[in-house]
Amino acid sequence: EVKNVLVCGGAGYIGSHTVLELTRQSDSTVYILDNLSTGYEKTIPKSDRVVFINGDVSDVDFVDREVFSKYKIDAVMHFCALIVVPESVTNPLKYYDNNVVGTLRLLQVMQKHEVPYFIFSSTAAVFGIPETSPIDPSAATVPINPYGETKLVVERMLRWCSEAYGLKFASLRYFNACGADKEINIGECHKPESHLIPIILQVALGQRENVQVFGDDYNTVDGTCVRDYIHVTDLATAHIRALEYLAKGGKSDVFNLGSGLGYTVKEVVDACRKVTGHPIPAVVSPRRGGDPDSLVAGSKKAEEVLGWTRKYDSIEKIVETAWRWHKNNPHGFDHAH
Ligand code: UDP
């Protein structure tokens, strides 16, 4: 039985939404380990089933002493990672250190305490430039940047750990996470902001003049990149389904998590215009490095094997939830109540 779940990086964007869903959809007690480097304490629910531990996942002694020796942790969900692709290209060792070595250290402590289940935040970036669309989880993994490479290294490390030590893991490859919880005041906030939907909504808030569309000569319907935008609450739910699956004896595996629908950058801008009522000027700009034409998830495996279902089925519904958060919190968590 899974009583105590440790969520590493539980104060971040996807982690905080998963903590919230764990309080809604499970009876587990949730332990959050986060160093608040990119997460926010304000996201942590006030509940006697949620315990916050401020610390670094790669600090083996601390994690051993203050987490695994104190509490009998049954499962770990691991969201701590650096995620900025261009930064990973200019500073790969920083990414290997944080994303690979950090995870390795965590797995060592878990092994010492014989923790059986591990849910890992992976990414569509493990595929690089895919040969098929939608992308099946079994497609070739050839990352084109250090960020994707560090996630793939961990996926492979997990496979060997499962064979050697019997660790049960699920590796969840997120496509484009977006949106915000529809009730609680948490949402997406990166500093500086780098992701498409928050950037577009900053234009609607009057914080930017326009949105730059990075390239309109891709091999897609309107020339702009196609991505698969998946609501963060649906992603969060997938973690709970994955843990239930492993706890029932399911075998370790990798899954893609997307909506199965692709939208071009222009279509996303249009959806944001519709939802916000703001004209949102868009300026075509040069391509950004390392962007594949199209990334759309084949999520059938997650649906069939994990029994995962999505609540959000259109980009407009997703943008509505993001817009509510951004309107209420124009400066992110800095002035949030
Ligand atoms: N994009 C854009 N303008 C921006 C930010 C992003 O045109 O200001 C494009 C980007 O090139 C990609 C898509 O929007 O094709 C989604 O980018 P994002 O950084 O949100 O996520 P990624 O797909 O890189 O994970």
mmCIF file of C-alpha atoms and ligand atoms in Angstrom:
data_model
loop_
_atom_site.group_PDB
_atom_site.id
_atom_site.type_symbol
_atom_site.label_atom_id
_atom_site.label_comp_id
_atom_site.label_asym_id
_atom_site.label_seq_id
_atom_site.Cartn_x
_atom_site.Cartn_y
_atom_site.Cartn_z
ATOM 1 C CA GLU A 1 0.000 0.000 0.000
ATOM 2 C CA VAL A 2 1.215 3.465 -0.874
ATOM 3 C CA LYS A 3 0.802 5.588 2.236
ATOM 4 C CA ASN A 4 3.586 8.120 2.007
ATOM 5 C CA VAL A 5 4.557 9.770 -1.253
ATOM 6 C CA LEU A 6 7.634 11.983 -1.553
ATOM 7 C CA VAL A 7 7.302 14.657 -4.230
ATOM 8 C CA CYS A 8 10.719 16.093 -5.069
ATOM 9 C CA GLY A 9 10.241 19.475 -6.681
ATOM 10 C CA GLY A 10 6.687 19.650 -5.355
ATOM 11 C CA ALA A 11 6.744 23.457 -5.150
ATOM 12 C CA GLY A 12 7.325 23.872 -8.883
ATOM 13 C CA TYR A 13 4.806 24.217 -11.682
ATOM 14 C CA ILE A 14 3.982 20.595 -12.509
ATOM 15 C CA GLY A 15 4.990 19.333 -9.052
ATOM 16 C CA SER A 16 2.597 21.674 -7.229
ATOM 17 C CA HIS A 17 -0.313 20.632 -9.436
ATOM 18 C CA THR A 18 0.545 16.989 -8.754
ATOM 19 C CA VAL A 19 0.675 17.586 -4.987
ATOM 20 C CA LEU A 20 -2.780 19.133 -5.259
ATOM 21 C CA GLU A 21 -4.164 16.173 -7.230
ATOM 22 C CA LEU A 22 -2.624 13.758 -4.707
ATOM 23 C CA THR A 23 -4.599 15.519 -1.968
ATOM 24 C CA ARG A 24 -7.736 15.309 -4.137
ATOM 25 C CA GLN A 25 -7.396 11.874 -5.733
ATOM 26 C CA SER A 26 -5.535 9.780 -3.152
ATOM 27 C CA ASP A 27 -5.403 9.128 0.586
ATOM 28 C CA SER A 28 -1.616 9.342 0.722
ATOM 29 C CA THR A 29 0.328 11.696 2.921
ATOM 30 C CA VAL A 30 2.446 13.913 0.690
ATOM 31 C CA TYR A 31 6.016 14.932 1.611
ATOM 32 C CA ILE A 32 7.385 17.760 -0.504
ATOM 33 C CA LEU A 33 11.159 18.144 -0.846
ATOM 34 C CA ASP A 34 12.056 21.380 -2.621
ATOM 35 C CA ASN A 35 14.924 23.874 -2.372
ATOM 36 C CA LEU A 36 12.704 26.675 -3.727
ATOM 37 C CA SER A 37 15.263 27.515 -6.428
ATOM 38 C CA THR A 38 12.495 27.764 -9.015
ATOM 39 C CA GLY A 39 9.541 26.704 -6.876
ATOM 40 C CA TYR A 40 7.350 28.746 -4.540
ATOM 41 C CA GLU A 41 6.330 27.983 -0.975
ATOM 42 C CA LYS A 42 2.986 29.669 -1.674
ATOM 43 C CA THR A 43 1.985 26.700 -3.849
ATOM 44 C CA ILE A 44 2.032 24.279 -0.892
ATOM 45 C CA PRO A 45 -1.473 23.338 0.268
ATOM 46 C CA LYS A 46 -2.253 23.885 3.928
ATOM 47 C CA SER A 47 -3.274 20.394 4.903
ATOM 48 C CA ASP A 48 -2.326 17.960 7.652
ATOM 49 C CA ARG A 49 -1.640 15.484 4.839
ATOM 50 C CA VAL A 50 1.079 17.676 3.335
ATOM 51 C CA VAL A 51 4.548 18.078 4.883
ATOM 52 C CA PHE A 52 7.086 20.507 3.421
ATOM 53 C CA ILE A 53 10.830 19.867 3.733
ATOM 54 C CA ASN A 54 13.072 22.661 2.482
ATOM 55 C CA GLY A 55 16.213 21.079 1.085
ATOM 56 C CA ASP A 56 18.198 19.915 -1.900
ATOM 57 C CA VAL A 57 17.526 16.538 -3.442
ATOM 58 C CA SER A 58 21.214 16.020 -4.274
ATOM 59 C CA ASP A 59 22.327 16.535 -0.652
ATOM 60 C CA VAL A 60 22.535 12.838 0.214
ATOM 61 C CA ASP A 61 23.126 13.243 3.953
ATOM 62 C CA PHE A 62 20.288 15.707 4.361
ATOM 63 C CA VAL A 63 17.854 13.650 2.304
ATOM 64 C CA ASP A 64 18.798 10.465 4.146
ATOM 65 C CA ARG A 65 18.520 12.071 7.598
ATOM 66 C CA GLU A 66 15.597 14.476 7.182
ATOM 67 C CA VAL A 67 13.434 12.526 4.770
ATOM 68 C CA PHE A 68 13.944 8.779 4.372
ATOM 69 C CA SER A 69 15.150 8.052 7.935
ATOM 70 C CA LYS A 70 12.319 10.101 9.448
ATOM 71 C CA TYR A 71 9.406 8.959 7.304
ATOM 72 C CA LYS A 72 8.621 5.609 5.733
ATOM 73 C CA ILE A 73 8.405 6.761 2.126
ATOM 74 C CA ASP A 74 6.667 4.269 -0.196
ATOM 75 C CA ALA A 75 7.024 6.101 -3.509
ATOM 76 C CA VAL A 76 8.933 9.012 -5.007
ATOM 77 C CA MET A 77 7.792 11.379 -7.741
ATOM 78 C CA HIS A 78 10.760 13.317 -9.047
ATOM 79 C CA PHE A 79 10.134 16.727 -10.620
ATOM 80 C CA CYS A 80 13.396 18.511 -9.739
ATOM 81 C CA ALA A 81 15.159 19.495 -12.929
ATOM 82 C CA LEU A 82 16.577 22.346 -14.918
ATOM 83 C CA ILE A 83 14.436 22.734 -18.041
ATOM 84 C CA VAL A 84 15.713 25.595 -20.197
ATOM 85 C CA VAL A 85 16.915 24.103 -23.488
ATOM 86 C CA PRO A 86 19.184 26.958 -24.701
ATOM 87 C CA GLU A 87 20.836 27.157 -21.288
ATOM 88 C CA SER A 88 21.524 23.414 -21.455
ATOM 89 C CA VAL A 89 23.301 23.984 -24.772
ATOM 90 C CA THR A 90 25.603 26.677 -23.356
ATOM 91 C CA ASN A 91 26.096 24.990 -19.973
ATOM 92 C CA PRO A 92 25.712 21.214 -20.371
ATOM 93 C CA LEU A 93 27.659 20.295 -17.222
ATOM 94 C CA LYS A 94 25.218 22.270 -15.105
ATOM 95 C CA TYR A 95 22.431 20.145 -16.610
ATOM 96 C CA TYR A 96 24.245 16.838 -16.147
ATOM 97 C CA ASP A 97 25.008 17.802 -12.561
ATOM 98 C CA ASN A 98 21.481 18.800 -11.648
ATOM 99 C CA ASN A 99 19.408 16.425 -13.767
ATOM 100 C CA VAL A 100 21.619 13.334 -13.868
ATOM 101 C CA VAL A 101 23.774 13.470 -10.739
ATOM 102 C CA GLY A 102 20.897 14.852 -8.649
ATOM 103 C CA THR A 103 18.685 11.943 -9.687
ATOM 104 C CA LEU A 104 21.480 9.426 -9.189
ATOM 105 C CA ARG A 105 21.965 10.634 -5.600
ATOM 106 C CA LEU A 106 18.247 10.408 -4.931
ATOM 107 C CA LEU A 107 18.113 6.854 -6.304
ATOM 108 C CA GLN A 108 21.040 5.848 -4.073
ATOM 109 C CA VAL A 109 19.244 6.980 -0.942
ATOM 110 C CA MET A 110 16.030 5.325 -2.136
ATOM 111 C CA GLN A 111 17.911 2.090 -2.699
ATOM 112 C CA LYS A 112 19.373 2.221 0.819
ATOM 113 C CA HIS A 113 15.868 2.588 2.246
ATOM 114 C CA GLU A 114 14.358 0.061 -0.187
ATOM 115 C CA VAL A 115 11.779 2.429 -1.629
ATOM 116 C CA PRO A 116 9.993 0.445 -4.349
ATOM 117 C CA TYR A 117 8.333 2.996 -6.672
ATOM 118 C CA PHE A 118 9.675 5.907 -8.717
ATOM 119 C CA ILE A 119 7.759 8.221 -11.086
ATOM 120 C CA PHE A 120 10.076 10.247 -13.286
ATOM 121 C CA SER A 121 9.421 13.518 -15.134
ATOM 122 C CA SER A 122 10.752 12.972 -18.617
ATOM 123 C CA THR A 123 10.173 14.943 -21.789
ATOM 124 C CA ALA A 124 9.330 14.858 -25.489
ATOM 125 C CA ALA A 125 12.850 16.254 -25.932
ATOM 126 C CA VAL A 126 14.205 12.689 -25.638
ATOM 127 C CA PHE A 127 13.006 12.119 -29.214
ATOM 128 C CA GLY A 128 14.966 14.928 -30.870
ATOM 129 C CA ILE A 129 13.617 15.308 -34.401
ATOM 130 C CA PRO A 130 10.992 12.576 -34.644
ATOM 131 C CA GLU A 131 10.476 10.556 -37.800
ATOM 132 C CA THR A 132 6.775 9.946 -37.245
ATOM 133 C CA SER A 133 3.756 11.876 -35.995
ATOM 134 C CA PRO A 134 2.125 11.221 -33.616
ATOM 135 C CA ILE A 135 5.185 9.913 -31.779
ATOM 136 C CA ASP A 136 4.893 6.442 -30.309
ATOM 137 C CA PRO A 137 6.739 5.885 -27.000
ATOM 138 C CA SER A 138 8.789 3.193 -28.771
ATOM 139 C CA ALA A 139 10.105 5.665 -31.378
ATOM 140 C CA ALA A 140 13.863 6.231 -31.630
ATOM 141 C CA THR A 141 15.302 8.512 -28.924
ATOM 142 C CA VAL A 142 17.942 10.807 -30.398
ATOM 143 C CA PRO A 143 17.988 14.026 -28.349
ATOM 144 C CA ILE A 144 19.324 17.156 -30.036
ATOM 145 C CA ASN A 145 20.171 19.106 -26.879
ATOM 146 C CA PRO A 146 21.736 18.391 -23.466
ATOM 147 C CA TYR A 147 18.395 18.886 -21.695
ATOM 148 C CA GLY A 148 16.798 15.984 -23.595
ATOM 149 C CA GLU A 149 19.987 13.969 -23.264
ATOM 150 C CA THR A 150 20.056 14.282 -19.457
ATOM 151 C CA LYS A 151 16.470 13.018 -19.261
ATOM 152 C CA LEU A 152 17.304 10.098 -21.537
ATOM 153 C CA VAL A 153 20.353 9.194 -19.441
ATOM 154 C CA VAL A 154 18.090 8.945 -16.400
ATOM 155 C CA GLU A 155 15.519 6.848 -18.284
ATOM 156 C CA ARG A 156 18.290 4.391 -19.157
ATOM 157 C CA MET A 157 19.705 4.445 -15.638
ATOM 158 C CA LEU A 158 16.218 3.590 -14.346
ATOM 159 C CA ARG A 159 15.965 0.604 -16.651
ATOM 160 C CA TRP A 160 19.197 -0.871 -15.311
ATOM 161 C CA CYS A 161 18.160 -0.120 -11.733
ATOM 162 C CA SER A 162 14.875 -1.916 -12.285
ATOM 163 C CA GLU A 163 16.725 -4.969 -13.614
ATOM 164 C CA ALA A 164 19.374 -4.966 -10.898
ATOM 165 C CA TYR A 165 17.478 -3.853 -7.809
ATOM 166 C CA GLY A 166 13.848 -4.467 -8.726
ATOM 167 C CA LEU A 167 12.986 -0.761 -8.636
ATOM 168 C CA LYS A 168 9.592 -0.173 -10.253
ATOM 169 C CA PHE A 169 9.489 2.999 -12.307
ATOM 170 C CA ALA A 170 7.341 4.885 -14.755
ATOM 171 C CA SER A 171 8.968 7.474 -16.954
ATOM 172 C CA LEU A 172 6.468 10.076 -18.137
ATOM 173 C CA ARG A 173 7.417 12.109 -21.183
ATOM 174 C CA TYR A 174 5.568 15.383 -21.060
ATOM 175 C CA PHE A 175 4.818 17.238 -24.245
ATOM 176 C CA ASN A 176 3.921 20.961 -23.767
ATOM 177 C CA ALA A 177 2.618 21.397 -20.223
ATOM 178 C CA CYS A 178 0.388 24.430 -19.811
ATOM 179 C CA GLY A 179 -2.694 25.812 -18.065
ATOM 180 C CA ALA A 180 -3.396 26.144 -14.359
ATOM 181 C CA ASP A 181 -5.613 24.577 -11.723
ATOM 182 C CA LYS A 182 -9.181 25.703 -12.237
ATOM 183 C CA GLU A 183 -9.868 26.450 -8.552
ATOM 184 C CA ILE A 184 -6.714 26.933 -6.528
ATOM 185 C CA ASN A 185 -4.443 29.917 -7.135
ATOM 186 C CA ILE A 186 -1.387 28.171 -8.594
ATOM 187 C CA GLY A 187 -0.022 28.405 -12.126
ATOM 188 C CA GLU A 188 2.918 28.673 -14.477
ATOM 189 C CA CYS A 189 5.647 31.151 -13.578
ATOM 190 C CA HIS A 190 9.191 31.036 -14.940
ATOM 191 C CA LYS A 191 11.734 33.800 -14.410
ATOM 192 C CA PRO A 192 12.512 34.918 -17.041
ATOM 193 C CA GLU A 193 9.451 33.612 -18.862
ATOM 194 C CA SER A 194 10.353 31.390 -21.804
ATOM 195 C CA HIS A 195 7.212 29.426 -22.636
ATOM 196 C CA LEU A 196 4.784 30.317 -25.386
ATOM 197 C CA ILE A 197 1.417 30.602 -23.629
ATOM 198 C CA PRO A 198 2.616 32.676 -20.619
ATOM 199 C CA ILE A 199 4.493 34.954 -23.035
ATOM 200 C CA ILE A 200 1.378 35.483 -25.166
ATOM 201 C CA LEU A 201 -0.682 36.206 -22.049
ATOM 202 C CA GLN A 202 1.894 38.784 -20.925
ATOM 203 C CA VAL A 203 1.063 40.642 -24.145
ATOM 204 C CA ALA A 204 -2.634 40.518 -23.227
ATOM 205 C CA LEU A 205 -1.703 41.904 -19.782
ATOM 206 C CA GLY A 206 0.148 44.817 -21.389
ATOM 207 C CA GLN A 207 3.532 43.590 -20.108
ATOM 208 C CA ARG A 208 4.943 43.049 -23.631
ATOM 209 C CA GLU A 209 4.352 44.821 -26.929
ATOM 210 C CA ASN A 210 3.995 41.639 -28.971
ATOM 211 C CA VAL A 211 4.792 37.969 -29.206
ATOM 212 C CA GLN A 212 7.618 36.858 -31.443
ATOM 213 C CA VAL A 213 6.734 33.884 -33.621
ATOM 214 C CA PHE A 214 9.978 31.969 -34.018
ATOM 215 C CA GLY A 215 9.962 30.960 -37.692
ATOM 216 C CA ASP A 216 7.126 30.654 -40.210
ATOM 217 C CA ASP A 217 8.906 28.503 -42.775
ATOM 218 C CA TYR A 218 8.545 25.122 -41.054
ATOM 219 C CA ASN A 219 7.005 22.172 -42.837
ATOM 220 C CA THR A 220 3.540 22.570 -41.220
ATOM 221 C CA VAL A 221 0.079 23.818 -42.269
ATOM 222 C CA ASP A 222 0.850 27.508 -41.681
ATOM 223 C CA GLY A 223 4.640 27.324 -41.467
ATOM 224 C CA THR A 224 4.838 27.730 -37.671
ATOM 225 C CA CYS A 225 5.838 24.899 -35.313
ATOM 226 C CA VAL A 226 3.258 22.372 -34.210
ATOM 227 C CA ARG A 227 3.209 21.339 -30.550
ATOM 228 C CA ASP A 228 0.982 19.194 -28.369
ATOM 229 C CA TYR A 229 -0.340 21.300 -25.456
ATOM 230 C CA ILE A 230 -1.425 19.270 -22.458
ATOM 231 C CA HIS A 231 -3.137 20.662 -19.360
ATOM 232 C CA VAL A 232 -1.016 20.468 -16.220
ATOM 233 C CA THR A 233 -3.869 18.940 -14.194
ATOM 234 C CA ASP A 234 -4.157 16.137 -16.735
ATOM 235 C CA LEU A 235 -0.397 15.608 -16.464
ATOM 236 C CA ALA A 236 -0.684 15.555 -12.676
ATOM 237 C CA THR A 237 -3.423 12.929 -12.861
ATOM 238 C CA ALA A 238 -1.193 10.720 -15.017
ATOM 239 C CA HIS A 239 1.334 10.527 -12.150
ATOM 240 C CA ILE A 240 -1.310 9.195 -9.813
ATOM 241 C CA ARG A 241 -2.506 6.638 -12.390
ATOM 242 C CA ALA A 242 1.118 5.587 -12.960
ATOM 243 C CA LEU A 243 1.722 5.044 -9.256
ATOM 244 C CA GLU A 244 -1.511 3.046 -8.913
ATOM 245 C CA TYR A 245 -0.427 0.957 -11.895
ATOM 246 C CA LEU A 246 2.980 0.157 -10.380
ATOM 247 C CA ALA A 247 1.491 -0.537 -6.961
ATOM 248 C CA LYS A 248 -0.890 -3.062 -8.570
ATOM 249 C CA GLY A 249 2.119 -4.902 -10.012
ATOM 250 C CA GLY A 250 2.416 -3.164 -13.390
ATOM 251 C CA LYS A 251 5.816 -3.425 -15.055
ATOM 252 C CA SER A 252 8.260 -0.545 -15.319
ATOM 253 C CA ASP A 253 7.751 1.382 -18.537
ATOM 254 C CA VAL A 254 7.904 4.682 -20.428
ATOM 255 C CA PHE A 255 4.841 6.664 -21.505
ATOM 256 C CA ASN A 256 4.139 9.718 -23.650
ATOM 257 C CA LEU A 257 1.717 12.267 -22.222
ATOM 258 C CA GLY A 258 0.029 14.646 -24.634
ATOM 259 C CA SER A 259 -3.402 15.522 -25.919
ATOM 260 C CA GLY A 260 -2.806 13.856 -29.285
ATOM 261 C CA LEU A 261 -3.689 17.178 -30.935
ATOM 262 C CA GLY A 262 -1.177 19.481 -32.553
ATOM 263 C CA TYR A 263 -1.548 23.257 -32.699
ATOM 264 C CA THR A 264 0.658 25.664 -34.603
ATOM 265 C CA VAL A 265 2.118 28.713 -32.852
ATOM 266 C CA LYS A 266 -0.293 30.872 -34.867
ATOM 267 C CA GLU A 267 -3.248 28.769 -33.742
ATOM 268 C CA VAL A 268 -2.177 29.146 -30.113
ATOM 269 C CA VAL A 269 -1.946 32.919 -30.538
ATOM 270 C CA ASP A 270 -5.440 32.897 -32.103
ATOM 271 C CA ALA A 271 -6.842 30.856 -29.216
ATOM 272 C CA CYS A 272 -5.350 33.383 -26.769
ATOM 273 C CA ARG A 273 -6.896 36.282 -28.728
ATOM 274 C CA LYS A 274 -10.278 34.598 -28.505
ATOM 275 C CA VAL A 275 -10.015 33.889 -24.773
ATOM 276 C CA THR A 276 -8.569 37.262 -23.717
ATOM 277 C CA GLY A 277 -10.316 39.539 -26.235
ATOM 278 C CA HIS A 278 -6.955 41.285 -26.741
ATOM 279 C CA PRO A 279 -5.567 41.728 -30.303
ATOM 280 C CA ILE A 280 -2.137 40.293 -29.254
ATOM 281 C CA PRO A 281 0.163 41.545 -32.027
ATOM 282 C CA ALA A 282 2.465 38.825 -33.379
ATOM 283 C CA VAL A 283 5.756 39.460 -35.158
ATOM 284 C CA VAL A 284 7.396 36.792 -37.271
ATOM 285 C CA SER A 285 11.016 36.419 -36.106
ATOM 286 C CA PRO A 286 13.927 34.144 -37.000
ATOM 287 C CA ARG A 287 13.789 30.484 -36.024
ATOM 288 C CA ARG A 288 14.918 29.539 -32.537
ATOM 289 C CA GLY A 289 17.692 26.906 -32.449
ATOM 290 C CA GLY A 290 16.719 23.271 -31.966
ATOM 291 C CA ASP A 291 12.981 23.459 -32.734
ATOM 292 C CA PRO A 292 11.602 20.412 -34.597
ATOM 293 C CA ASP A 293 8.723 21.178 -37.046
ATOM 294 C CA SER A 294 6.197 19.125 -35.167
ATOM 295 C CA LEU A 295 5.914 17.273 -31.842
ATOM 296 C CA VAL A 296 2.646 15.458 -31.242
ATOM 297 C CA ALA A 297 2.325 12.676 -28.666
ATOM 298 C CA GLY A 298 0.947 9.247 -29.272
ATOM 299 C CA SER A 299 -0.612 8.851 -25.802
ATOM 300 C CA LYS A 300 -2.589 5.651 -26.441
ATOM 301 C CA LYS A 301 -0.245 3.569 -24.315
ATOM 302 C CA ALA A 302 -0.754 5.822 -21.292
ATOM 303 C CA GLU A 303 -4.508 5.679 -21.840
ATOM 304 C CA GLU A 304 -4.663 1.913 -22.263
ATOM 305 C CA VAL A 305 -2.027 0.748 -19.796
ATOM 306 C CA LEU A 306 -2.468 3.364 -17.056
ATOM 307 C CA GLY A 307 -6.182 4.027 -17.593
ATOM 308 C CA TRP A 308 -5.338 7.718 -17.979
ATOM 309 C CA THR A 309 -8.061 10.073 -19.184
ATOM 310 C CA ARG A 310 -7.902 13.810 -19.853
ATOM 311 C CA LYS A 311 -10.317 16.466 -18.691
ATOM 312 C CA TYR A 312 -9.193 19.163 -21.107
ATOM 313 C CA ASP A 313 -9.732 18.545 -24.800
ATOM 314 C CA SER A 314 -9.145 21.892 -26.484
ATOM 315 C CA ILE A 315 -6.532 24.598 -26.509
ATOM 316 C CA GLU A 316 -9.146 27.228 -25.675
ATOM 317 C CA LYS A 317 -10.228 25.503 -22.469
ATOM 318 C CA ILE A 318 -6.591 25.176 -21.459
ATOM 319 C CA VAL A 319 -5.831 28.826 -22.215
ATOM 320 C CA GLU A 320 -8.898 29.885 -20.184
ATOM 321 C CA THR A 321 -7.368 28.325 -17.058
ATOM 322 C CA ALA A 322 -3.963 29.890 -17.752
ATOM 323 C CA TRP A 323 -5.579 33.289 -18.382
ATOM 324 C CA ARG A 324 -7.462 33.159 -15.077
ATOM 325 C CA TRP A 325 -4.168 32.562 -13.235
ATOM 326 C CA HIS A 326 -2.220 35.247 -15.121
ATOM 327 C CA LYS A 327 -4.992 37.829 -14.725
ATOM 328 C CA ASN A 328 -5.181 37.214 -10.984
ATOM 329 C CA ASN A 329 -1.380 37.078 -10.600
ATOM 330 C CA PRO A 330 0.173 39.410 -13.174
ATOM 331 C CA HIS A 331 3.486 39.240 -11.292
ATOM 332 C CA GLY A 332 3.407 35.512 -10.689
ATOM 333 C CA PHE A 333 3.953 34.442 -7.087
ATOM 334 C CA ASP A 334 5.760 37.616 -6.067
ATOM 335 C CA HIS A 335 2.593 39.350 -4.935
ATOM 336 C CA ALA A 336 0.309 36.326 -4.811
ATOM 337 C CA HIS A 337 -1.889 35.973 -1.766
HETATM 338 N N1 UDP B 1 7.627 30.078 -29.434
HETATM 339 C C1 UDP B 1 7.456 31.256 -30.142
HETATM 340 N N2 UDP B 1 7.599 32.441 -29.463
HETATM 341 C C2 UDP B 1 7.912 32.498 -28.140
HETATM 342 C C3 UDP B 1 8.077 31.292 -27.419
HETATM 343 C C4 UDP B 1 7.926 30.088 -28.107
HETATM 344 O O1 UDP B 1 7.192 31.245 -31.351
HETATM 345 O O2 UDP B 1 8.049 33.606 -27.609
HETATM 346 C C5 UDP B 1 7.439 28.787 -30.143
HETATM 347 C C6 UDP B 1 8.636 27.862 -30.054
HETATM 348 O O3 UDP B 1 9.553 28.122 -31.097
HETATM 349 C C7 UDP B 1 7.954 26.490 -30.180
HETATM 350 C C8 UDP B 1 6.600 26.699 -29.523
HETATM 351 O O4 UDP B 1 6.383 28.118 -29.512
HETATM 352 O O5 UDP B 1 7.744 26.173 -31.539
HETATM 353 C C9 UDP B 1 6.532 26.194 -28.088
HETATM 354 O O6 UDP B 1 7.671 26.704 -27.377
HETATM 355 P P1 UDP B 1 7.848 26.579 -25.805
HETATM 356 O O7 UDP B 1 9.138 27.266 -25.457
HETATM 357 O O8 UDP B 1 6.613 27.037 -25.122
HETATM 358 O O9 UDP B 1 7.950 25.001 -25.539
HETATM 359 P P2 UDP B 1 8.907 23.868 -26.197
HETATM 360 O O10 UDP B 1 8.146 23.331 -27.376
HETATM 361 O O11 UDP B 1 10.214 24.495 -26.551
HETATM 362 O O12 UDP B 1 9.016 22.868 -25.092
#
